[in-house]
CSV table of C-alpha atoms in Angstrom, one decimal:
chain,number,residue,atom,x,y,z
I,1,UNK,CA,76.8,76.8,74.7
I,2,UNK,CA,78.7,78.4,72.1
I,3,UNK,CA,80.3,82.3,72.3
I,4,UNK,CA,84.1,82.9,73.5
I,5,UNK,CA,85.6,80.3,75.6
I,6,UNK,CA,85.5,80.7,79.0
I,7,UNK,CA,89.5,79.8,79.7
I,8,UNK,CA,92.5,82.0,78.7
I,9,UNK,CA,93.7,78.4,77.3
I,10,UNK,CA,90.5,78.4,74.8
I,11,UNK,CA,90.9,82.1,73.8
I,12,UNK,CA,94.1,81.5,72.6
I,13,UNK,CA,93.1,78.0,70.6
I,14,UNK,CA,90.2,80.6,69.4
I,15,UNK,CA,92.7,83.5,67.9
I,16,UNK,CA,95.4,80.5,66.7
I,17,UNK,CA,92.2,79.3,64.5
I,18,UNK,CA,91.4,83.1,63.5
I,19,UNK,CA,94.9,84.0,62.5
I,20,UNK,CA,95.3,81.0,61.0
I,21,UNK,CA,92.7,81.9,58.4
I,22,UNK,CA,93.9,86.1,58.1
I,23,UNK,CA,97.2,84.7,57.4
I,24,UNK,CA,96.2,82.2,54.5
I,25,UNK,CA,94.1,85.2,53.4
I,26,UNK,CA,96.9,87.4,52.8
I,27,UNK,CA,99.3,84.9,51.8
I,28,UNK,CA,96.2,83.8,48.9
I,29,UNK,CA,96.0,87.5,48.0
I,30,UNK,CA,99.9,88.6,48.1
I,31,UNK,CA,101.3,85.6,46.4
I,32,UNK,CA,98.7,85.0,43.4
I,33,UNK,CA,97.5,81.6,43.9
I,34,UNK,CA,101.7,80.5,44.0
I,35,UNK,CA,100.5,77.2,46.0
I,36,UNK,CA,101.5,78.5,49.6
I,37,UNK,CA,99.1,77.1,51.8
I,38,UNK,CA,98.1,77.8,56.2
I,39,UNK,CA,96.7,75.3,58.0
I,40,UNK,CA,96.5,75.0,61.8
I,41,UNK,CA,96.6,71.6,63.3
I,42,UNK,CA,96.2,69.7,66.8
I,43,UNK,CA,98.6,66.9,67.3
I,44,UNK,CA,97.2,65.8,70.4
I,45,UNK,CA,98.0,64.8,73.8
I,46,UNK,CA,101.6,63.6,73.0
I,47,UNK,CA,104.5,61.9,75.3
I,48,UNK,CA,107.1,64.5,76.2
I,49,UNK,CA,108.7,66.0,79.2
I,50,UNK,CA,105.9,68.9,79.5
I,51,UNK,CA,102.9,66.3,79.4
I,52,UNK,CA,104.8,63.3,80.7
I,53,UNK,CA,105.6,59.9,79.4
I,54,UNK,CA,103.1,57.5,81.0
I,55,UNK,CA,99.5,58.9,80.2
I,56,UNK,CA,100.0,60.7,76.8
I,57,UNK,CA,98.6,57.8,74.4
I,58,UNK,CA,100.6,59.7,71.6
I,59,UNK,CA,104.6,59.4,70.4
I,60,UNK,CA,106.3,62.4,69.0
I,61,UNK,CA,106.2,60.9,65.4
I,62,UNK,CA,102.1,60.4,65.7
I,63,UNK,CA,101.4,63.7,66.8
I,64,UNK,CA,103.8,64.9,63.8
I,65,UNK,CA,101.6,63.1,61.4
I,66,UNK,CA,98.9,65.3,60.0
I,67,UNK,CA,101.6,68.0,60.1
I,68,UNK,CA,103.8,66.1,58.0
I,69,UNK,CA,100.3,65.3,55.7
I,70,UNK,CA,99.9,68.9,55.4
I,71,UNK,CA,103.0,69.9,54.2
I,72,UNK,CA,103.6,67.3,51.9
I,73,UNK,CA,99.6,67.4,50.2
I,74,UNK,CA,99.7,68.1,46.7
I,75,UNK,CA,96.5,69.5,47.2
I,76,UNK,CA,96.8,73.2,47.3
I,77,UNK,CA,93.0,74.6,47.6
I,78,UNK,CA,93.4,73.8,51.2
I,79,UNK,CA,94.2,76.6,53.3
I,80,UNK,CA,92.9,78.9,56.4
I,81,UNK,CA,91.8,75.5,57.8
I,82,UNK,CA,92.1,73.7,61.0
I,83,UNK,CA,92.8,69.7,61.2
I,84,UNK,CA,93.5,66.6,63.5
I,85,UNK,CA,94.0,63.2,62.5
I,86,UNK,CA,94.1,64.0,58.8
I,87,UNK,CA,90.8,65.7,59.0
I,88,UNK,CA,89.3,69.0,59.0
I,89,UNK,CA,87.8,70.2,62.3
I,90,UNK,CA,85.1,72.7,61.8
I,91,UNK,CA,85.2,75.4,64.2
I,92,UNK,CA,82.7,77.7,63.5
């Protein structure tokens, strides 16, 4: 079914995504195309001492991964988006 999610969790994840996309927006519009991109990104279920260190199948460093991507991509035309595992997630 699609609409608003149904959990305070999946609101937030919702606005996260929207502001993601007003803020690249504005950055686009105030800074004349300087390269500044916004991106959102999931890095998954990782190990820590929040989610635990037996079932998370992720380390630190592979959740850091397509954020590190991101920030280093020479390619600029990429903003206001949302990605996991190196890859865009629609979320419309």
């Amino acid at each position: 079914e699609k609409g608003w999610p149904n959990t305070t969790y999946g609101v937030s994840k919702a606005l996260v995504h929207a502001l993601t996309r007003i803020h690249a927006r504005d950055i686009l519009q105030y800074t004349m195309n300087s390269g500044v991109t916004v991106n959102a990104m999931c890095p998954g279920w990782c190990k820590s001492d929040m989610a635990g260190w037996e079932k998370p199948p992720r380390t630190a460093a592979e959740g850091a991964d397509t954020a590190i991507w991101l920030a280093t991509s020479p390619d600029c035309t990429i903003t206001g988006s949302f990605f996991a595992d190196r890859k865009e997630i629609s979320w419309k």
